[in-house]
Structure formats: structure tokens, C-alpha cells
Coordinates of N, CA and C in Angstrom, one line a residue:
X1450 N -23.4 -4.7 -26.8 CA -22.9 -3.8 -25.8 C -24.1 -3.2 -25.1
X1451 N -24.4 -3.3 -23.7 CA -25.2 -3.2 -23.2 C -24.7 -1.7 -22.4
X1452 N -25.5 -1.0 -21.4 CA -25.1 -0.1 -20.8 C -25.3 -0.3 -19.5
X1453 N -24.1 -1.7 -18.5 CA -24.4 -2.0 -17.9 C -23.5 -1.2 -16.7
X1454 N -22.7 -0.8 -17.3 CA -21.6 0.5 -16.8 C -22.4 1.5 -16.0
X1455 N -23.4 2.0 -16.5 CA -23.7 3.0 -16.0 C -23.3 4.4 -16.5
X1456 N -22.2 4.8 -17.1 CA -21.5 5.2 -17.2 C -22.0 6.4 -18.7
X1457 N -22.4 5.7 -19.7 CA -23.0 6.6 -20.1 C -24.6 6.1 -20.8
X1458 N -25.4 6.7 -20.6 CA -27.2 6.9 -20.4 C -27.8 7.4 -21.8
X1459 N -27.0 9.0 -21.7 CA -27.9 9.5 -22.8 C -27.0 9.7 -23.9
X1460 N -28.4 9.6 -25.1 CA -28.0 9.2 -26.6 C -29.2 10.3 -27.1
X1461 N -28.4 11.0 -28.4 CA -29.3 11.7 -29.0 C -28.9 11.3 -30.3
X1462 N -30.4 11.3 -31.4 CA -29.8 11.4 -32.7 C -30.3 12.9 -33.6
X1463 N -29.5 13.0 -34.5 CA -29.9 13.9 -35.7 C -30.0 13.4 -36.6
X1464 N -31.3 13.4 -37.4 CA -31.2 12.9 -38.8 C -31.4 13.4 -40.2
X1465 N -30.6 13.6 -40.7 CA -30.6 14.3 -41.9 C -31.0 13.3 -43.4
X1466 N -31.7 14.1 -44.4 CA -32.2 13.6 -45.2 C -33.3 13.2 -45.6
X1467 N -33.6 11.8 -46.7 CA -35.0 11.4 -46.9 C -35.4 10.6 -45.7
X1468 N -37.0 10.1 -45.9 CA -37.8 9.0 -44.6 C -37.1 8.0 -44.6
X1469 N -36.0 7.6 -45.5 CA -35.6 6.3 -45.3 C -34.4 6.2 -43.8
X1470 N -33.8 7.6 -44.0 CA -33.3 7.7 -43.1 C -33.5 7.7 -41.7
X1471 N -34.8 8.4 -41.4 CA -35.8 8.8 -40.7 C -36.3 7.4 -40.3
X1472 N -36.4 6.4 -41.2 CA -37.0 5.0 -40.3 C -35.5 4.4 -39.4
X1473 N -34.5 4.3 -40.2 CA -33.3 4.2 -39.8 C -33.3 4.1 -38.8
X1474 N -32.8 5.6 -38.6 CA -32.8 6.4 -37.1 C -33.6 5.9 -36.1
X1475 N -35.1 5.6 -35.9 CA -35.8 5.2 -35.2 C -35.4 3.5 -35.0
X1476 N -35.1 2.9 -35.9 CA -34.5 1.3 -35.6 C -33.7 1.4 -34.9
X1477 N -32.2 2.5 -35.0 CA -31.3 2.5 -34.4 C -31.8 2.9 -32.9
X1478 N -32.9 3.5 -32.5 CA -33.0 4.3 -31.6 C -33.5 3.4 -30.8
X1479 N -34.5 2.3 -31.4 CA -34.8 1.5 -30.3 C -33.8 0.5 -29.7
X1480 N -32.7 0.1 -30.2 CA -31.5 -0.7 -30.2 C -31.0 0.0 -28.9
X1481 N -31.1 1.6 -29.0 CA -30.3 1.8 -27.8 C -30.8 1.5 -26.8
X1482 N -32.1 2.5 -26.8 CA -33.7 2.1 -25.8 C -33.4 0.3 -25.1
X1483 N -33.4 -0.3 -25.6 CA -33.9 -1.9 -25.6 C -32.3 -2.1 -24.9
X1484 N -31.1 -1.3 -25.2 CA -29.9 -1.7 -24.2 C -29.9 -1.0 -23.3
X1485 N -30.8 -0.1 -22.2 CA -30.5 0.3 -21.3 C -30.3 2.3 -21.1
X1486 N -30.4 2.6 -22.8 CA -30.0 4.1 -22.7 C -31.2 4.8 -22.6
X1487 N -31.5 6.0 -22.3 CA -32.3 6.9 -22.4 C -31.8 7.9 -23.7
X1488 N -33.1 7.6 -24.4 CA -32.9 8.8 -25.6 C -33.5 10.2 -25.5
X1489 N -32.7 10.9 -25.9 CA -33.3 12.3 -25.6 C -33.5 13.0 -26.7
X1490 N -33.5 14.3 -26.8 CA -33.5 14.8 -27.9 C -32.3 15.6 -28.3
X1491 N -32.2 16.0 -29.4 CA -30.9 16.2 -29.8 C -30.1 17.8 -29.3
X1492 N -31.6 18.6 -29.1 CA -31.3 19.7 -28.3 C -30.8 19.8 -26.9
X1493 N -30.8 18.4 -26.2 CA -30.3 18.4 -25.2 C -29.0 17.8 -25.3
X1494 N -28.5 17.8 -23.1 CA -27.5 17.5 -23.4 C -27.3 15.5 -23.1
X1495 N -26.4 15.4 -24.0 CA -26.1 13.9 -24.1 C -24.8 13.6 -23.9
X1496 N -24.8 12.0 -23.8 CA -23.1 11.4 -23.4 C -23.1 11.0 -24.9
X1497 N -23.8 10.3 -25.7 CA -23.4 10.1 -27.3 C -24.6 10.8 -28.3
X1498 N -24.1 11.3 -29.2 CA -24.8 12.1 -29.7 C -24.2 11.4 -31.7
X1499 N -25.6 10.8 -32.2 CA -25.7 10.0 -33.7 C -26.0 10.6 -34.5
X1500 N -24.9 10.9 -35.6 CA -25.8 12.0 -36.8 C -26.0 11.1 -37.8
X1501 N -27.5 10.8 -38.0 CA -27.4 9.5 -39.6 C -27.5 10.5 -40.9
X1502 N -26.5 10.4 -41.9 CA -26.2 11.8 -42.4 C -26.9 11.2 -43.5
X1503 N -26.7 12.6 -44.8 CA -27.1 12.3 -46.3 C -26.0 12.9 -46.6
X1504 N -26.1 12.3 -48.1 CA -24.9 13.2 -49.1 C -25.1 13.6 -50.2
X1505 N -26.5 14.0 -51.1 CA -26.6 13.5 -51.8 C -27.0 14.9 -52.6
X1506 N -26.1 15.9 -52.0 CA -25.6 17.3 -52.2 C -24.9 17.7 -51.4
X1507 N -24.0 19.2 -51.5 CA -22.8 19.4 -51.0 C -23.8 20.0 -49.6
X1508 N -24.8 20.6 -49.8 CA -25.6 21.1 -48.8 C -25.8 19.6 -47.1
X1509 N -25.9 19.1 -47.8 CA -26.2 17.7 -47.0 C -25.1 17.6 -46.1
X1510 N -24.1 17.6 -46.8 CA -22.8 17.3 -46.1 C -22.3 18.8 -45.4
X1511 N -22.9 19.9 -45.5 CA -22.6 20.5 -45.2 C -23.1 21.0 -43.6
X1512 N -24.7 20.5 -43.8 CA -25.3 20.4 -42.4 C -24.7 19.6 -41.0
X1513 N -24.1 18.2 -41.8 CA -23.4 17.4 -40.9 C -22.8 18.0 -40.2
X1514 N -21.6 18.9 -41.1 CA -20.3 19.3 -40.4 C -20.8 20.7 -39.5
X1515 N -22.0 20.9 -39.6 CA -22.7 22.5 -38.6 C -23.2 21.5 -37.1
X1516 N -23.8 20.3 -37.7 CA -24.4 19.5 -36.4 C -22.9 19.3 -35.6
X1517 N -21.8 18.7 -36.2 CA -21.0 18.5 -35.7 C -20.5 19.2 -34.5
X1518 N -20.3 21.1 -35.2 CA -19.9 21.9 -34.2 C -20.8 22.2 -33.1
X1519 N -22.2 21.9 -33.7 CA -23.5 22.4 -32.4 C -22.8 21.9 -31.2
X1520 N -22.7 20.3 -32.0 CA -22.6 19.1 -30.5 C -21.1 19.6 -29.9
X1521 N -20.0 20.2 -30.7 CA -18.8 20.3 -29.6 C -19.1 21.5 -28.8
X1522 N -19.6 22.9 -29.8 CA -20.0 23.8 -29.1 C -20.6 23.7 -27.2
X1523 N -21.7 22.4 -27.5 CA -22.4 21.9 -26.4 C -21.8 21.3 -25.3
X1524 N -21.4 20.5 -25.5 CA -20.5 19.2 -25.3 C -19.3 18.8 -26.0
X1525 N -18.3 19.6 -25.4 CA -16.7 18.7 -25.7 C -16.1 17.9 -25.9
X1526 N -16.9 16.6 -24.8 CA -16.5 16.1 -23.9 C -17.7 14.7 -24.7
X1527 N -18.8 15.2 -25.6 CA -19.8 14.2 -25.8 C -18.8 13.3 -26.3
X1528 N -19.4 11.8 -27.1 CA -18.7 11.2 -27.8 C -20.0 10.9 -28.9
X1529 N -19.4 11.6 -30.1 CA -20.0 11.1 -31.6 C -19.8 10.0 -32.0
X1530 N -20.9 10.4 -33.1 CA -20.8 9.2 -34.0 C -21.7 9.1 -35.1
X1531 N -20.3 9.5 -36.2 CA -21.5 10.4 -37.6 C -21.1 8.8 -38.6
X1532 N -22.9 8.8 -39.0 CA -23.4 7.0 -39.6 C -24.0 7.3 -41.0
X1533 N -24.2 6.8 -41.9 CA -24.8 6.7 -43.2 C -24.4 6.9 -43.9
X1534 N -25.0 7.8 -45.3 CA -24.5 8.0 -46.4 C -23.4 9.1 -46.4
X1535 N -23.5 10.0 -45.7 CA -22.3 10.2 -46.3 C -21.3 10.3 -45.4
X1536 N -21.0 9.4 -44.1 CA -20.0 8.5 -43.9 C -19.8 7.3 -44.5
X1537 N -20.6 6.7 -45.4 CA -20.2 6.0 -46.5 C -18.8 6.4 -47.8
X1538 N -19.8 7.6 -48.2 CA -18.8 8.4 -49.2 C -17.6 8.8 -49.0
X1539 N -17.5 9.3 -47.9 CA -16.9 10.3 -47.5 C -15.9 10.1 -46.0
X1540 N -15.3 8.5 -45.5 CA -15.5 9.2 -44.3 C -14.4 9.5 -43.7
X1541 N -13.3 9.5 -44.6 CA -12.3 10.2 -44.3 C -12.1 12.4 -44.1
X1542 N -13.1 12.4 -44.9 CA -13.0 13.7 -44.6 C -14.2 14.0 -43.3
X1543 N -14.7 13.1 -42.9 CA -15.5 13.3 -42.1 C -14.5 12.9 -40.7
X1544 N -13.3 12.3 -40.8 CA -13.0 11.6 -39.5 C -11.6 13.0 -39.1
X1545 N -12.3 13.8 -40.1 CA -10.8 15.5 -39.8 C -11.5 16.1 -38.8
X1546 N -13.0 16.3 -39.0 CA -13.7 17.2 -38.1 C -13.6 16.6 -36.5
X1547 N -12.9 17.7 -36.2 CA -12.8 17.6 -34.5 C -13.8 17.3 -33.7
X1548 N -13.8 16.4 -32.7 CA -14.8 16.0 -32.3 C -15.1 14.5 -32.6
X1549 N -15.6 13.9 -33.5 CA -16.1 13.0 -33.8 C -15.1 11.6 -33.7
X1550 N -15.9 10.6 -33.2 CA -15.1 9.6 -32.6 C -15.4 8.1 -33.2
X1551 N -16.5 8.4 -34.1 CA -16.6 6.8 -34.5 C -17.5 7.3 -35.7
X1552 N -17.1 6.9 -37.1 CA -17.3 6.9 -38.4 C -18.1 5.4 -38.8
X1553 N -19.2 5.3 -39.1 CA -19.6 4.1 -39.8 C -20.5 4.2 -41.1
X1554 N -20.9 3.7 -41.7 CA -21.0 3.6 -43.5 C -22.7 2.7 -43.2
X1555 N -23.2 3.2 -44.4 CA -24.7 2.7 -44.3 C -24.8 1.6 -44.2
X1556 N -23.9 0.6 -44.0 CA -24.5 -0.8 -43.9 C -24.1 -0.9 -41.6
X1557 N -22.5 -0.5 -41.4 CA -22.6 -0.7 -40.6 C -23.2 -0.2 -38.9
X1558 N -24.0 1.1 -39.8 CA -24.8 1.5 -38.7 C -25.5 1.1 -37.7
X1559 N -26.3 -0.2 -38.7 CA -27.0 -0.8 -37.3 C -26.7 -1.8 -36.5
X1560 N -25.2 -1.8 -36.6 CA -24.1 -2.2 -35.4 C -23.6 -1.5 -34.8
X1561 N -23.9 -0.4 -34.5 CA -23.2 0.8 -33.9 C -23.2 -0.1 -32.2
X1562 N -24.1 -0.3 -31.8 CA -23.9 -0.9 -30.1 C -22.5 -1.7 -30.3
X1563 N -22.3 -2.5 -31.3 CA -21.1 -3.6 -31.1 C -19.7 -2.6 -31.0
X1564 N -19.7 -1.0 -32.0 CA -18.5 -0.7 -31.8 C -18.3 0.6 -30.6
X1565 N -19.1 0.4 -29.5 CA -19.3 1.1 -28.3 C -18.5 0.6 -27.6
X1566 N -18.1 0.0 -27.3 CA -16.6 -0.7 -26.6 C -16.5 -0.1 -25.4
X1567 N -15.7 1.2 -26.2 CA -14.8 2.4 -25.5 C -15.5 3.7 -25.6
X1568 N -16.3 4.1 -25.3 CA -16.7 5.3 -25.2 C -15.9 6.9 -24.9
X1569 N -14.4 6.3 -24.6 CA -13.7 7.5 -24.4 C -13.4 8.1 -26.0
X1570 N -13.3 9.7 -25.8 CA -13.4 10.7 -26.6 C -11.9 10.3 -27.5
X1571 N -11.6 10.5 -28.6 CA -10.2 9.5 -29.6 C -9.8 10.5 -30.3
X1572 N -8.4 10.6 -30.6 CA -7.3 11.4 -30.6 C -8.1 11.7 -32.5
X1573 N -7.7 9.5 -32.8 CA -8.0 9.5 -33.9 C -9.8 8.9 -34.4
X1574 N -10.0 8.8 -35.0 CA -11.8 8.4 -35.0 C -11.7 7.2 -35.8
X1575 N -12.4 6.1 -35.4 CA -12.4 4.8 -35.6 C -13.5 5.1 -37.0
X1576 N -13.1 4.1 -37.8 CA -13.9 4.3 -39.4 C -14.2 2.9 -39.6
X1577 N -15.4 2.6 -40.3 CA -15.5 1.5 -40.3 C -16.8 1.4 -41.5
X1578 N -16.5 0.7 -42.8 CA -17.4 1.2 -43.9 C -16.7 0.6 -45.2
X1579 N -17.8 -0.6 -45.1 CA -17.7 -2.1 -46.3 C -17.6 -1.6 -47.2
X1580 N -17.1 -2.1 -48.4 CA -17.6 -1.7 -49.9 C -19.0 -2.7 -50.2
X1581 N -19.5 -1.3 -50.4 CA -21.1 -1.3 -49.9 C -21.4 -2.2 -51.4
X1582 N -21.2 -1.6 -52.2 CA -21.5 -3.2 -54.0 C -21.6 -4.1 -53.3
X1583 N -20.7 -5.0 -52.6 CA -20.8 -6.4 -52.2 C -22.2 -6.7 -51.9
X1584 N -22.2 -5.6 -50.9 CA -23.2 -5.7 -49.2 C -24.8 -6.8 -50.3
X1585 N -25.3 -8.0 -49.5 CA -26.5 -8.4 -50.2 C -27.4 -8.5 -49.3
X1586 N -27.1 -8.5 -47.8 CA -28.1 -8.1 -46.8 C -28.6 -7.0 -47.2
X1587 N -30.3 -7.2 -46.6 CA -31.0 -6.5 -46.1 C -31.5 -5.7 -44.8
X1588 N -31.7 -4.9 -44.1 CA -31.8 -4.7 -42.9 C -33.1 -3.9 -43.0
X1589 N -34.0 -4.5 -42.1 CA -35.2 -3.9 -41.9 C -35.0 -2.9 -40.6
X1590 N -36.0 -1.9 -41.4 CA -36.3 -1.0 -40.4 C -37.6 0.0 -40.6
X1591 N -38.2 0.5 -39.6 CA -39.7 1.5 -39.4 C -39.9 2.3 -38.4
X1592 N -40.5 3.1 -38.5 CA -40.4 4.0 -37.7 C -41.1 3.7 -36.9
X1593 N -41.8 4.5 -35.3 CA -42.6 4.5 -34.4 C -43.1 5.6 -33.8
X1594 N -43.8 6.0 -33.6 CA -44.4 7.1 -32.9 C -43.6 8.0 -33.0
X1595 N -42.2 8.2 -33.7 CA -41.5 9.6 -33.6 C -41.7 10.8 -34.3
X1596 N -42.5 9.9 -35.3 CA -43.2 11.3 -36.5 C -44.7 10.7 -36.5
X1597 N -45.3 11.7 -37.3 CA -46.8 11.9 -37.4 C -47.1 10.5 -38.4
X1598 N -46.2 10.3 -39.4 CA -46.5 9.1 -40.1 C -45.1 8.1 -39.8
X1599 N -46.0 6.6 -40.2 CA -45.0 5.7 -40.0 C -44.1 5.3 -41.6
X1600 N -42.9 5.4 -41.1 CA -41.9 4.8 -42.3 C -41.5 3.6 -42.1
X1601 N -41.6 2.3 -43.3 CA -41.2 1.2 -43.8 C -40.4 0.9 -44.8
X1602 N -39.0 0.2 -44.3 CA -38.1 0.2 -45.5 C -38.3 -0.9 -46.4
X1603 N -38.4 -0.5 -47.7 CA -39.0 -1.7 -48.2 C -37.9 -2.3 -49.7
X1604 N -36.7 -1.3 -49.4 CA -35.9 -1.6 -50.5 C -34.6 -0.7 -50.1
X1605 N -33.9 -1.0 -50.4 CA -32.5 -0.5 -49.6 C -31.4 -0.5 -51.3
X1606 N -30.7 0.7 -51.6 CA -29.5 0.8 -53.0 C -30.7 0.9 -53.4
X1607 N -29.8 1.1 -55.3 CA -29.8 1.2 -56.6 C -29.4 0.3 -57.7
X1608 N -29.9 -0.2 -58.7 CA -29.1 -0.8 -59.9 C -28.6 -0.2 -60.6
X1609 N -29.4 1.4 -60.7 CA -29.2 2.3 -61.8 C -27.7 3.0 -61.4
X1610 N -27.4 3.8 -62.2 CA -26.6 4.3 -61.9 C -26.1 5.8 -63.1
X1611 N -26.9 6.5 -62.6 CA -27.2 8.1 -63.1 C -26.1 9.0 -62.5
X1612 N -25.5 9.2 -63.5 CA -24.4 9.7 -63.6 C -24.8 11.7 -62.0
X1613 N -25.6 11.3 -61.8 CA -26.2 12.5 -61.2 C -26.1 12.2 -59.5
X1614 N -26.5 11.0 -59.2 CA -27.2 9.9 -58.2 C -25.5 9.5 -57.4
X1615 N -26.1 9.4 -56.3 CA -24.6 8.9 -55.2 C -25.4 7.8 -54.7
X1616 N -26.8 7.6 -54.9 CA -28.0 6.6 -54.0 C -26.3 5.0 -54.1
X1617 N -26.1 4.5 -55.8 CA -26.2 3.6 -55.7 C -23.9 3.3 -54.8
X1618 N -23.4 4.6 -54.9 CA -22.7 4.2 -54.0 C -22.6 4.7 -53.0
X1619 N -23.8 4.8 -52.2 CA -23.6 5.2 -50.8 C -24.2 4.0 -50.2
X1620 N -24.9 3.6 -51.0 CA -26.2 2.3 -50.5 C -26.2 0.9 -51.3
X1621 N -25.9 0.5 -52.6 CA -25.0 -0.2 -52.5 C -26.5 -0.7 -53.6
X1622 N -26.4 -1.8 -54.4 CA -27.2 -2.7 -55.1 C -28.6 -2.8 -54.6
X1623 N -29.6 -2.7 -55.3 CA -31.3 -2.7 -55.0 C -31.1 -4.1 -54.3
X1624 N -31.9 -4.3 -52.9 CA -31.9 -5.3 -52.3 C -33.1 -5.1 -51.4
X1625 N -34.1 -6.4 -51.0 CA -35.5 -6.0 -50.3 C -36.0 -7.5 -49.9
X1626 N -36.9 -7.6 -48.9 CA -37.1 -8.8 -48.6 C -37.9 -9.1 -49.2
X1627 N -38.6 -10.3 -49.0 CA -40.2 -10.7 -50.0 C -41.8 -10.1 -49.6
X1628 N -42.0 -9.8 -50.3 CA -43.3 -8.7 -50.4 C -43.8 -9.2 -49.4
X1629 N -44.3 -10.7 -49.2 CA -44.7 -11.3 -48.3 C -44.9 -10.8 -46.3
X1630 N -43.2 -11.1 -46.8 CA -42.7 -10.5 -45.0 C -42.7 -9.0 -44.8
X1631 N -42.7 -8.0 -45.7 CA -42.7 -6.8 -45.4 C -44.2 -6.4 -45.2
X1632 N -45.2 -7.1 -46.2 CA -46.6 -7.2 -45.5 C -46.8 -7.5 -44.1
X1633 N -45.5 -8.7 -43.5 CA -46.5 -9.0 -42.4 C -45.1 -8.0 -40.8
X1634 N -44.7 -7.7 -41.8 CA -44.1 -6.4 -40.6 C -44.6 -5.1 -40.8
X1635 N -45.7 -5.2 -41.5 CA -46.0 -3.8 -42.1 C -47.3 -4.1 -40.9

């Protein structure tokens, strides 16, 4: 989905959490960039506004649902779209909070252009979020110039499974490309 419409330009993201997130966010960011949007910053105002969440405390989840109100507070009228871990976990209690118009889960975030369709504001909020165990792709991603240092993802899930830890079901089975290729994207 390209932004050939015209119709809507600006895209902001928020990102919450560890650097892995943080590379994420920057992969996703250029996806938009490279289709036509202008990215801004999250303090401004925007037509879609991306929160790539964590969950991996009640606090985590708790920031989401504050970004959430910033952006309706701001913009009414924006159209969201809260992505990652804990729209993985969670994203039925995330698809109650008003506002929010499109739910996706850590694998399908970095298809978010494909479920841009319809950018009108939704009564009900489209959810969309694999059972991530299966998932055996990889998806690379790194940062760029958005922070002072650069982030490379070099391993995506968990095997373990610590009774403490949400890592391995929000993200799904340890999975990573060959040392080789992440050397030569590094």
C-alpha cells in the first residue's frame, strides 16, 4: 500500500521498551518513508500515529494505554495502530481502548502497509496476531541515524521458558539468520 492517495502523509511512531524494539520501529519507519509518508515525530500532529509496545510488566502496558489517550487527546480523528508485544499478549484488551483502529502482534507488524487499506477511523479495531510458537521466520531489522547508537537484530523469541518471562510468548521460538549474513548487513 503505497500513499498514492494523498490522503494521508504523516505517520508518527512511539516506541516503548528494549533496543530491539527500537530497531523495529526504525525498519518499520523506513517502510513508510520508502512508500511515500513523511515521518514526524510523535509530539506532533499526525494522520497515523504506531505505538510498537512492550509487555513485559504491568507498567509497560500501562504506558501504552497513556500513549493511547495522548494521541486521542491530540487527534480524534488520528488513526492508530498499537504493534508488538503486547498486542501480541494482549490484543483484545487493547482493541477496548477507544481510539485505536488496527491491532497487530510481533510478527505482523512489519506488514502493517499491507493492512492500511482503509485508513478510516473503526467502530470496531481490526486484530490481527499469529500464534507466534509456529512463527519460523526471521525478519531483519536496524536502526539508522534515529539514535546515537545503531541497533541490529540478531535473534528474534526464546526457547527458555521462565516462569517470570512473557519474551517467549510474545515473540515466539529463538530464531536468527546465519552469522554470516548478519555480518554482512552489519
Amino acid at each position: 500500500m503505497g500513499n498514492s492517495g494523498g490522503k494521508y502523509k504523516r505517520v508518527a511512531f512511539h516506541t516503548l521498551g528494549c533496543k530491539l524494539n527500537f530497531s523495529e520501529t526504525s525498519t518499520i519507519s523506513r517502510n513508510f518513508k520508502n512508500n511515500g509518508f513523511d515521518v514526524v515525530e510523535f509530539n506532533s500532529e499526525a494522520d497515523i500515529y504506531v505505538i510498537n509496545t512492550c509487555s513485559v510488566t504491568e507498567q509497560a502496558d500501562k504506558k501504552c494505554r497513556q500513549a493511547i489517550t495522548k494521541i486521542q487527546n491530540k487527534n480524534s480523528n488520528a488513526f492508530i495502530a498499537v504493534v508488538g508485544c503486547y498486542a501480541q499478549l494482549k490484543p483484545e484488551e487493547i482493541a477496548k481502548n477507544l481510539g485505536v483502529d488496527l491491532v497487530l502482534g510481533t510478527q505482523e507488524k512489519f506488514n502493517i502497509l499491507e493492512h492500511l487499506n482503509n485508513l478510516e477511523k473503526k467502530e470496531t479495531p481490526e486484530i490481527y496476531s499469529c500464534e507466534i510458537e509456529k512463527v519460523e521466520q526471521f525478519d531483519s531489522s536496524h536502526s539508522e541515524a534515529d539514535r546515537t547508537r545503531s541497533f541490529l537484530k540478531v535473534q528474534d523469541g526464546c526457547d527458555y521458558s521462565c516462569s517470570y518471562c512473557t519474551i517467549p510468548l510474545a515473540r515466539g521460538k529463538s530464531r536468527n539468520k546465519k552469522i554470516s549474513e548478519l555480518v554482512r548487513e552489519a
